mmCIF file of C-alpha atoms in Angstrom:
data_model
loop_
_atom_site.group_PDB
_atom_site.id
_atom_site.type_symbol
_atom_site.label_atom_id
_atom_site.label_comp_id
_atom_site.label_asym_id
_atom_site.label_seq_id
_atom_site.Cartn_x
_atom_site.Cartn_y
_atom_site.Cartn_z
ATOM 1 C CA UNK A 1 -45.944 -14.254 35.780
ATOM 2 C CA UNK A 2 -44.634 -14.527 39.371
ATOM 3 C CA UNK A 3 -41.283 -12.890 40.003
ATOM 4 C CA UNK A 4 -38.208 -14.792 41.137
ATOM 5 C CA UNK A 5 -38.572 -13.337 44.633
ATOM 6 C CA UNK A 6 -42.177 -14.528 44.903
ATOM 7 C CA UNK A 7 -41.163 -18.006 43.733
ATOM 8 C CA UNK A 8 -38.388 -18.101 46.342
ATOM 9 C CA UNK A 9 -40.833 -17.164 49.097
ATOM 10 C CA UNK A 10 -43.321 -19.786 47.949
ATOM 11 C CA UNK A 11 -40.584 -22.404 47.837
ATOM 12 C CA UNK A 12 -39.503 -21.541 51.379
ATOM 13 C CA UNK A 13 -43.070 -21.813 52.666
ATOM 14 C CA UNK A 14 -43.499 -25.192 50.977
ATOM 15 C CA UNK A 15 -40.490 -26.449 52.891
ATOM 16 C CA UNK A 16 -42.004 -25.488 56.265
ATOM 17 C CA UNK A 17 -43.452 -28.599 57.877
ATOM 18 C CA UNK A 18 -46.749 -27.001 58.917
ATOM 19 C CA UNK A 19 -48.762 -30.230 58.824
ATOM 20 C CA UNK A 20 -46.182 -32.164 60.839
ATOM 21 C CA UNK A 21 -45.940 -29.379 63.427
ATOM 22 C CA UNK A 22 -49.712 -29.228 63.882
ATOM 23 C CA UNK A 23 -50.039 -33.000 64.225
ATOM 24 C CA UNK A 24 -47.149 -33.198 66.722
ATOM 25 C CA UNK A 25 -48.460 -30.345 68.880
ATOM 26 C CA UNK A 26 -51.958 -31.862 68.872
ATOM 27 C CA UNK A 27 -50.576 -35.261 69.891
ATOM 28 C CA UNK A 28 -48.547 -33.752 72.744
ATOM 29 C CA UNK A 29 -51.488 -31.681 74.008
ATOM 30 C CA UNK A 30 -53.838 -34.666 74.065
ATOM 31 C CA UNK A 31 -51.199 -36.844 75.734
ATOM 32 C CA UNK A 32 -50.655 -34.244 78.457
ATOM 33 C CA UNK A 33 -54.403 -33.786 78.951
ATOM 34 C CA UNK A 34 -54.908 -37.516 79.414
ATOM 35 C CA UNK A 35 -51.925 -38.088 81.703
ATOM 36 C CA UNK A 36 -52.528 -35.027 83.858
ATOM 37 C CA UNK A 37 -56.282 -35.542 84.164
ATOM 38 C CA UNK A 38 -56.300 -39.260 84.889
ATOM 39 C CA UNK A 39 -56.250 -39.885 88.610
ATOM 40 C CA UNK A 40 -56.040 -36.159 89.393
ATOM 41 C CA UNK A 41 -59.141 -34.278 88.276
ATOM 42 C CA UNK A 42 -61.075 -37.234 86.840
ATOM 43 C CA UNK A 43 -60.853 -41.048 87.205
ATOM 44 C CA UNK A 44 -58.731 -43.012 84.741
ATOM 45 C CA UNK A 45 -61.902 -44.509 83.243
ATOM 46 C CA UNK A 46 -63.363 -41.070 82.521
ATOM 47 C CA UNK A 47 -64.251 -40.472 78.828
ATOM 48 C CA UNK A 48 -61.791 -37.561 78.686
ATOM 49 C CA UNK A 49 -58.889 -39.875 79.500
ATOM 50 C CA UNK A 50 -60.185 -42.802 77.447
ATOM 51 C CA UNK A 51 -60.525 -40.529 74.410
ATOM 52 C CA UNK A 52 -57.460 -38.296 74.680
ATOM 53 C CA UNK A 53 -54.817 -41.003 75.154
ATOM 54 C CA UNK A 54 -55.821 -43.250 72.207
ATOM 55 C CA UNK A 55 -56.273 -40.229 69.929
ATOM 56 C CA UNK A 56 -52.857 -38.987 71.004
ATOM 57 C CA UNK A 57 -51.325 -42.354 70.079
ATOM 58 C CA UNK A 58 -53.029 -42.233 66.675
ATOM 59 C CA UNK A 59 -51.717 -38.710 66.092
ATOM 60 C CA UNK A 60 -48.160 -39.766 66.961
ATOM 61 C CA UNK A 61 -48.429 -42.536 64.360
ATOM 62 C CA UNK A 62 -49.896 -40.004 61.935
ATOM 63 C CA UNK A 63 -47.018 -37.647 62.672
ATOM 64 C CA UNK A 64 -44.495 -40.339 61.745
ATOM 65 C CA UNK A 65 -46.436 -41.019 58.522
ATOM 66 C CA UNK A 66 -46.496 -37.321 57.614
ATOM 67 C CA UNK A 67 -42.768 -36.955 58.285
ATOM 68 C CA UNK A 68 -41.962 -39.976 56.121
ATOM 69 C CA UNK A 69 -44.212 -39.232 53.176
ATOM 70 C CA UNK A 70 -45.139 -35.565 52.926
ATOM 71 C CA UNK A 71 -42.676 -33.280 54.731
ATOM 72 C CA UNK A 72 -39.993 -31.789 52.488
ATOM 73 C CA UNK A 73 -37.859 -30.866 55.483
ATOM 74 C CA UNK A 74 -39.317 -32.913 58.366
ATOM 75 C CA UNK A 75 -39.136 -31.837 62.000
ATOM 76 C CA UNK A 76 -37.893 -35.325 62.822
ATOM 77 C CA UNK A 77 -36.223 -37.139 59.902
ATOM 78 C CA UNK A 78 -37.951 -40.466 60.538
ATOM 79 C CA UNK A 79 -36.423 -42.054 57.460
ATOM 80 C CA UNK A 80 -32.985 -41.430 58.894
ATOM 81 C CA UNK A 81 -34.001 -43.067 62.161
ATOM 82 C CA UNK A 82 -35.250 -46.118 60.309
ATOM 83 C CA UNK A 83 -32.044 -46.441 58.330
ATOM 84 C CA UNK A 84 -28.429 -46.897 59.356
ATOM 85 C CA UNK A 85 -27.706 -44.118 61.804
ATOM 86 C CA UNK A 86 -24.921 -45.295 64.114
ATOM 87 C CA UNK A 87 -21.636 -45.932 62.319
ATOM 88 C CA UNK A 88 -23.126 -48.305 59.778
ATOM 89 C CA UNK A 89 -25.198 -50.270 62.278
ATOM 90 C CA UNK A 90 -28.633 -51.567 61.339
ATOM 91 C CA UNK A 91 -31.741 -50.181 63.001
ATOM 92 C CA UNK A 92 -31.870 -53.257 65.261
ATOM 93 C CA UNK A 93 -28.222 -52.912 66.258
ATOM 94 C CA UNK A 94 -28.653 -49.190 66.830
ATOM 95 C CA UNK A 95 -31.656 -49.890 69.051
ATOM 96 C CA UNK A 96 -29.637 -52.306 71.159
ATOM 97 C CA UNK A 97 -26.931 -49.685 71.597
ATOM 98 C CA UNK A 98 -29.537 -47.246 72.911
ATOM 99 C CA UNK A 99 -30.795 -49.605 75.641
ATOM 100 C CA UNK A 100 -28.337 -48.144 78.205
ATOM 101 C CA UNK A 101 -29.963 -44.759 77.610
ATOM 102 C CA UNK A 102 -33.314 -46.098 78.797
ATOM 103 C CA UNK A 103 -31.634 -47.817 81.736
ATOM 104 C CA UNK A 104 -29.947 -44.532 82.662
ATOM 105 C CA UNK A 105 -33.289 -42.702 82.661
ATOM 106 C CA UNK A 106 -34.814 -45.284 85.001
ATOM 107 C CA UNK A 107 -31.821 -45.213 87.344
ATOM 108 C CA UNK A 108 -31.696 -41.413 87.409
ATOM 109 C CA UNK A 109 -35.373 -40.986 88.180
ATOM 110 C CA UNK A 110 -35.449 -43.598 90.950
ATOM 111 C CA UNK A 111 -32.126 -42.592 92.502
ATOM 112 C CA UNK A 112 -32.960 -38.888 92.639
ATOM 113 C CA UNK A 113 -36.304 -39.611 94.280
ATOM 114 C CA UNK A 114 -34.692 -41.832 96.919
ATOM 115 C CA UNK A 115 -31.986 -39.265 97.678
ATOM 116 C CA UNK A 116 -34.509 -36.445 98.057
ATOM 117 C CA UNK A 117 -36.714 -38.562 100.286
ATOM 118 C CA UNK A 118 -33.798 -39.524 102.516
ATOM 119 C CA UNK A 119 -32.177 -36.075 102.766
ATOM 120 C CA UNK A 120 -35.065 -33.696 102.206
ATOM 121 C CA UNK A 121 -32.708 -31.588 100.049
ATOM 122 C CA UNK A 122 -32.537 -31.140 96.306
ATOM 123 C CA UNK A 123 -30.619 -27.944 95.431
ATOM 124 C CA UNK A 124 -27.131 -29.446 95.699
ATOM 125 C CA UNK A 125 -28.332 -32.616 93.987
ATOM 126 C CA UNK A 126 -29.589 -30.468 91.128
ATOM 127 C CA UNK A 127 -26.119 -28.978 90.656
ATOM 128 C CA UNK A 128 -24.590 -32.465 90.576
ATOM 129 C CA UNK A 129 -27.033 -33.639 87.916
ATOM 130 C CA UNK A 130 -26.539 -30.459 85.875
ATOM 131 C CA UNK A 131 -22.784 -31.077 85.777
ATOM 132 C CA UNK A 132 -23.332 -34.745 84.910
ATOM 133 C CA UNK A 133 -25.543 -33.608 82.032
ATOM 134 C CA UNK A 134 -23.236 -30.922 80.620
ATOM 135 C CA UNK A 135 -19.955 -32.854 80.721
ATOM 136 C CA UNK A 136 -20.988 -35.717 78.379
ATOM 137 C CA UNK A 137 -22.666 -33.227 76.032
ATOM 138 C CA UNK A 138 -19.474 -31.188 75.870
ATOM 139 C CA UNK A 139 -17.488 -34.324 75.078
ATOM 140 C CA UNK A 140 -20.064 -35.302 72.437
ATOM 141 C CA UNK A 141 -19.222 -32.160 70.447
ATOM 142 C CA UNK A 142 -15.845 -33.793 69.725
ATOM 143 C CA UNK A 143 -17.317 -36.892 68.076
ATOM 144 C CA UNK A 144 -15.974 -37.796 64.640
ATOM 145 C CA UNK A 145 -16.175 -40.738 62.269
ATOM 146 C CA UNK A 146 -13.414 -42.591 64.130
ATOM 147 C CA UNK A 147 -15.054 -42.329 67.575
ATOM 148 C CA UNK A 148 -15.518 -45.809 69.106
ATOM 149 C CA UNK A 149 -19.161 -46.819 69.438
ATOM 150 C CA UNK A 150 -18.786 -47.400 73.167
ATOM 151 C CA UNK A 151 -18.165 -43.690 73.871
ATOM 152 C CA UNK A 152 -21.581 -42.425 72.677
ATOM 153 C CA UNK A 153 -23.228 -45.268 74.598
ATOM 154 C CA UNK A 154 -21.460 -44.246 77.826
ATOM 155 C CA UNK A 155 -21.988 -40.519 77.315
ATOM 156 C CA UNK A 156 -25.682 -40.850 76.554
ATOM 157 C CA UNK A 157 -26.176 -43.163 79.516
ATOM 158 C CA UNK A 158 -25.035 -40.374 81.822
ATOM 159 C CA UNK A 159 -26.966 -37.655 79.985
ATOM 160 C CA UNK A 160 -30.117 -39.765 80.235
ATOM 161 C CA UNK A 161 -29.499 -40.546 83.908
ATOM 162 C CA UNK A 162 -28.901 -36.901 84.810
ATOM 163 C CA UNK A 163 -31.804 -35.684 82.653
ATOM 164 C CA UNK A 164 -34.234 -37.958 84.487
ATOM 165 C CA UNK A 165 -32.793 -36.780 87.780
ATOM 166 C CA UNK A 166 -33.245 -33.145 86.788
ATOM 167 C CA UNK A 167 -36.875 -33.738 85.848
ATOM 168 C CA UNK A 168 -37.559 -35.350 89.217
ATOM 169 C CA UNK A 169 -35.908 -32.459 91.024
ATOM 170 C CA UNK A 170 -37.861 -29.890 89.009
ATOM 171 C CA UNK A 171 -41.219 -31.452 89.849
ATOM 172 C CA UNK A 172 -40.160 -31.846 93.480
ATOM 173 C CA UNK A 173 -39.146 -28.190 93.738
ATOM 174 C CA UNK A 174 -42.402 -27.022 92.181
ATOM 175 C CA UNK A 175 -44.563 -29.134 94.479
ATOM 176 C CA UNK A 176 -42.583 -28.068 97.548
ATOM 177 C CA UNK A 177 -43.002 -24.400 96.632
ATOM 178 C CA UNK A 178 -46.822 -24.310 96.539
ATOM 179 C CA UNK A 179 -49.716 -25.172 98.794
ATOM 180 C CA UNK A 180 -51.384 -28.548 98.499
ATOM 181 C CA UNK A 181 -54.396 -27.150 96.646
ATOM 182 C CA UNK A 182 -52.107 -25.878 93.861
ATOM 183 C CA UNK A 183 -49.988 -29.016 93.462
ATOM 184 C CA UNK A 184 -52.076 -30.568 90.675
ATOM 185 C CA UNK A 185 -52.027 -27.332 88.692
ATOM 186 C CA UNK A 186 -48.287 -26.769 89.083
ATOM 187 C CA UNK A 187 -47.555 -30.392 88.155
ATOM 188 C CA UNK A 188 -49.692 -30.058 85.037
ATOM 189 C CA UNK A 189 -47.914 -26.838 84.133
ATOM 190 C CA UNK A 190 -44.536 -28.546 84.453
ATOM 191 C CA UNK A 191 -45.581 -31.273 82.011
ATOM 192 C CA UNK A 192 -46.973 -28.702 79.610
ATOM 193 C CA UNK A 193 -43.715 -26.736 79.688
ATOM 194 C CA UNK A 194 -41.713 -29.927 79.237
ATOM 195 C CA UNK A 195 -43.757 -30.992 76.229
ATOM 196 C CA UNK A 196 -43.574 -27.553 74.661
ATOM 197 C CA UNK A 197 -39.845 -27.326 75.297
ATOM 198 C CA UNK A 198 -39.291 -30.755 73.747
ATOM 199 C CA UNK A 199 -41.184 -29.766 70.612
ATOM 200 C CA UNK A 200 -39.278 -26.492 70.325
ATOM 201 C CA UNK A 201 -35.962 -28.211 70.990
ATOM 202 C CA UNK A 202 -36.594 -30.824 68.307
ATOM 203 C CA UNK A 203 -37.551 -28.113 65.827
ATOM 204 C CA UNK A 204 -34.436 -26.038 66.609
ATOM 205 C CA UNK A 205 -32.093 -29.025 66.366
ATOM 206 C CA UNK A 206 -33.708 -30.135 63.118
ATOM 207 C CA UNK A 207 -33.231 -26.632 61.736
ATOM 208 C CA UNK A 208 -29.558 -26.629 62.748
ATOM 209 C CA UNK A 209 -28.985 -30.105 61.306
ATOM 210 C CA UNK A 210 -30.635 -29.350 57.977
ATOM 211 C CA UNK A 211 -28.965 -25.978 57.493
ATOM 212 C CA UNK A 212 -25.449 -27.150 58.327
ATOM 213 C CA UNK A 213 -25.905 -30.315 56.276
ATOM 214 C CA UNK A 214 -27.231 -28.369 53.296
ATOM 215 C CA UNK A 215 -24.351 -25.860 53.425
ATOM 216 C CA UNK A 216 -21.684 -28.561 53.786
ATOM 217 C CA UNK A 217 -23.094 -30.719 51.003
ATOM 218 C CA UNK A 218 -23.185 -27.763 48.628
ATOM 219 C CA UNK A 219 -19.583 -26.993 49.552
ATOM 220 C CA UNK A 220 -18.565 -30.544 48.693
ATOM 221 C CA UNK A 221 -20.763 -31.291 45.668
ATOM 222 C CA UNK A 222 -21.933 -27.895 44.406
ATOM 223 C CA UNK A 223 -19.601 -28.010 41.396
ATOM 224 C CA UNK A 224 -20.677 -31.486 40.296
ATOM 225 C CA UNK A 225 -23.185 -32.236 37.556
ATOM 226 C CA UNK A 226 -26.721 -32.703 38.916
ATOM 227 C CA UNK A 227 -25.545 -31.343 42.253
ATOM 228 C CA UNK A 228 -29.082 -30.470 43.360
ATOM 229 C CA UNK A 229 -30.278 -34.027 42.757
ATOM 230 C CA UNK A 230 -27.298 -35.573 44.571
ATOM 231 C CA UNK A 231 -27.647 -33.261 47.552
ATOM 232 C CA UNK A 232 -31.398 -33.782 47.718
ATOM 233 C CA UNK A 233 -30.988 -37.563 47.865
ATOM 234 C CA UNK A 234 -28.306 -37.310 50.539
ATOM 235 C CA UNK A 235 -30.449 -35.037 52.695
ATOM 236 C CA UNK A 236 -33.465 -37.315 52.374
ATOM 237 C CA UNK A 237 -31.753 -40.617 53.071
ATOM 238 C CA UNK A 238 -28.481 -41.391 54.793
ATOM 239 C CA UNK A 239 -28.278 -44.672 52.881
ATOM 240 C CA UNK A 240 -27.594 -42.724 49.684
ATOM 241 C CA UNK A 241 -23.993 -42.322 50.837
ATOM 242 C CA UNK A 242 -23.455 -46.004 50.010
ATOM 243 C CA UNK A 243 -24.471 -45.404 46.384
ATOM 244 C CA UNK A 244 -22.105 -42.516 45.654
ATOM 245 C CA UNK A 245 -19.759 -43.299 42.757
ATOM 246 C CA UNK A 246 -16.444 -43.255 44.654
ATOM 247 C CA UNK A 247 -14.908 -43.410 48.107
ATOM 248 C CA UNK A 248 -13.925 -39.756 48.034
ATOM 249 C CA UNK A 249 -17.529 -38.662 47.639
ATOM 250 C CA UNK A 250 -18.599 -41.056 50.386
ATOM 251 C CA UNK A 251 -16.027 -39.578 52.764
ATOM 252 C CA UNK A 252 -17.082 -36.023 51.917
ATOM 253 C CA UNK A 253 -20.760 -36.793 52.499
ATOM 254 C CA UNK A 254 -19.980 -38.563 55.784
ATOM 255 C CA UNK A 255 -17.920 -35.586 56.953
ATOM 256 C CA UNK A 256 -20.815 -33.261 56.105
ATOM 257 C CA UNK A 257 -23.216 -35.348 58.201
ATOM 258 C CA UNK A 258 -20.711 -35.433 61.053
ATOM 259 C CA UNK A 259 -20.326 -31.639 60.985
ATOM 260 C CA UNK A 260 -24.112 -31.241 61.066
ATOM 261 C CA UNK A 261 -24.372 -33.658 63.987
ATOM 262 C CA UNK A 262 -21.696 -31.781 65.923
ATOM 263 C CA UNK A 263 -23.680 -28.601 65.293
ATOM 264 C CA UNK A 264 -26.694 -30.270 66.903
ATOM 265 C CA UNK A 265 -24.625 -31.292 69.921
ATOM 266 C CA UNK A 266 -23.344 -27.729 70.306
ATOM 267 C CA UNK A 267 -26.919 -26.455 70.116
ATOM 268 C CA UNK A 268 -28.065 -28.893 72.799
ATOM 269 C CA UNK A 269 -25.065 -27.980 74.931
ATOM 270 C CA UNK A 270 -25.898 -24.283 74.648
ATOM 271 C CA UNK A 271 -29.548 -24.800 75.557
ATOM 272 C CA UNK A 272 -28.550 -27.068 78.448
ATOM 273 C CA UNK A 273 -26.089 -24.450 79.731
ATOM 274 C CA UNK A 274 -28.862 -21.840 79.756
ATOM 275 C CA UNK A 275 -31.074 -24.266 81.681
ATOM 276 C CA UNK A 276 -28.272 -24.957 84.150
ATOM 277 C CA UNK A 277 -27.791 -21.266 84.894
ATOM 278 C CA UNK A 278 -31.540 -20.803 85.329
ATOM 279 C CA UNK A 279 -31.743 -23.765 87.719
ATOM 280 C CA UNK A 280 -29.181 -22.196 90.044
ATOM 281 C CA UNK A 281 -31.801 -19.627 91.067
ATOM 282 C CA UNK A 282 -34.163 -22.367 92.212
ATOM 283 C CA UNK A 283 -35.015 -21.969 95.899
ATOM 284 C CA UNK A 284 -34.873 -24.955 98.207
ATOM 285 C CA UNK A 285 -38.070 -25.372 100.211
ATOM 286 C CA UNK A 286 -38.716 -27.834 102.993
ATOM 287 C CA UNK A 287 -39.665 -31.188 101.528
ATOM 288 C CA UNK A 288 -42.593 -32.626 103.505
ATOM 289 C CA UNK A 289 -43.195 -36.345 103.689
ATOM 290 C CA UNK A 290 -47.002 -36.116 103.930
ATOM 291 C CA UNK A 291 -49.632 -34.052 102.138
ATOM 292 C CA UNK A 292 -50.778 -32.375 105.365
ATOM 293 C CA UNK A 293 -47.210 -31.072 105.901
ATOM 294 C CA UNK A 294 -47.338 -31.862 109.585
ATOM 295 C CA UNK A 295 -43.572 -32.147 109.729
ATOM 296 C CA UNK A 296 -43.064 -28.459 108.894
ATOM 297 C CA UNK A 297 -40.091 -26.851 110.471
#
């Protein structure tokens, strides 16, 4: 008969989302291969591009299916995203509230490119965007259940705007630092690092969310009958809060989710602060306005 320790190890391994991780990494790799190859090393109608992009899309759909139906502790809790996730708003209402985030990304990317083209400088602009990114994240760590909906919308608009600006600056700095023959390679490497970092960041934040949520729910409901069943339902589906037997339990569960969310914001803030410090060592090279670099100083 297996010992208790062996059973605990097996249970922990069953909770690792191996399938979801493999599908997500495969989807990201194929997406990067298609986007970086098309128009650079091969034409957009090349079989490599025509195969990698559709397969990547299929894998992303498959990833969502795996997370919803098979993962015990999913990397991305898709069911939560499909349910009420913003102060009781429906998925449609939540989506509308996130539109400014997409607008901010578009504005940040275009504005940063125009500023760099006009000034030929990007180091100081990078510092500005880093500050614009950190400040709203720091304020987001103070969110609670009484926070007006407009504040997250405003904060995330600026984080999205500054994030897009930082990405533009990063690619610009990389291209400016290498010879023309290496620009395709360095651009591809930047996308690969971005995709890998996104996957790692999602995994880390999911780990933080699940661990804090699990600890807080056990603190609140650990002494109740069928505590494991109650906590399991609450971790799987945010909607379960509505079906708790009394208002006190609902408030406790909501507070636990809020604490877990603040933990995620603190994690993102910490990672962003590390990135900000690293970006300060970025050298500013002359930005040339043509590939031949005839305007070198």
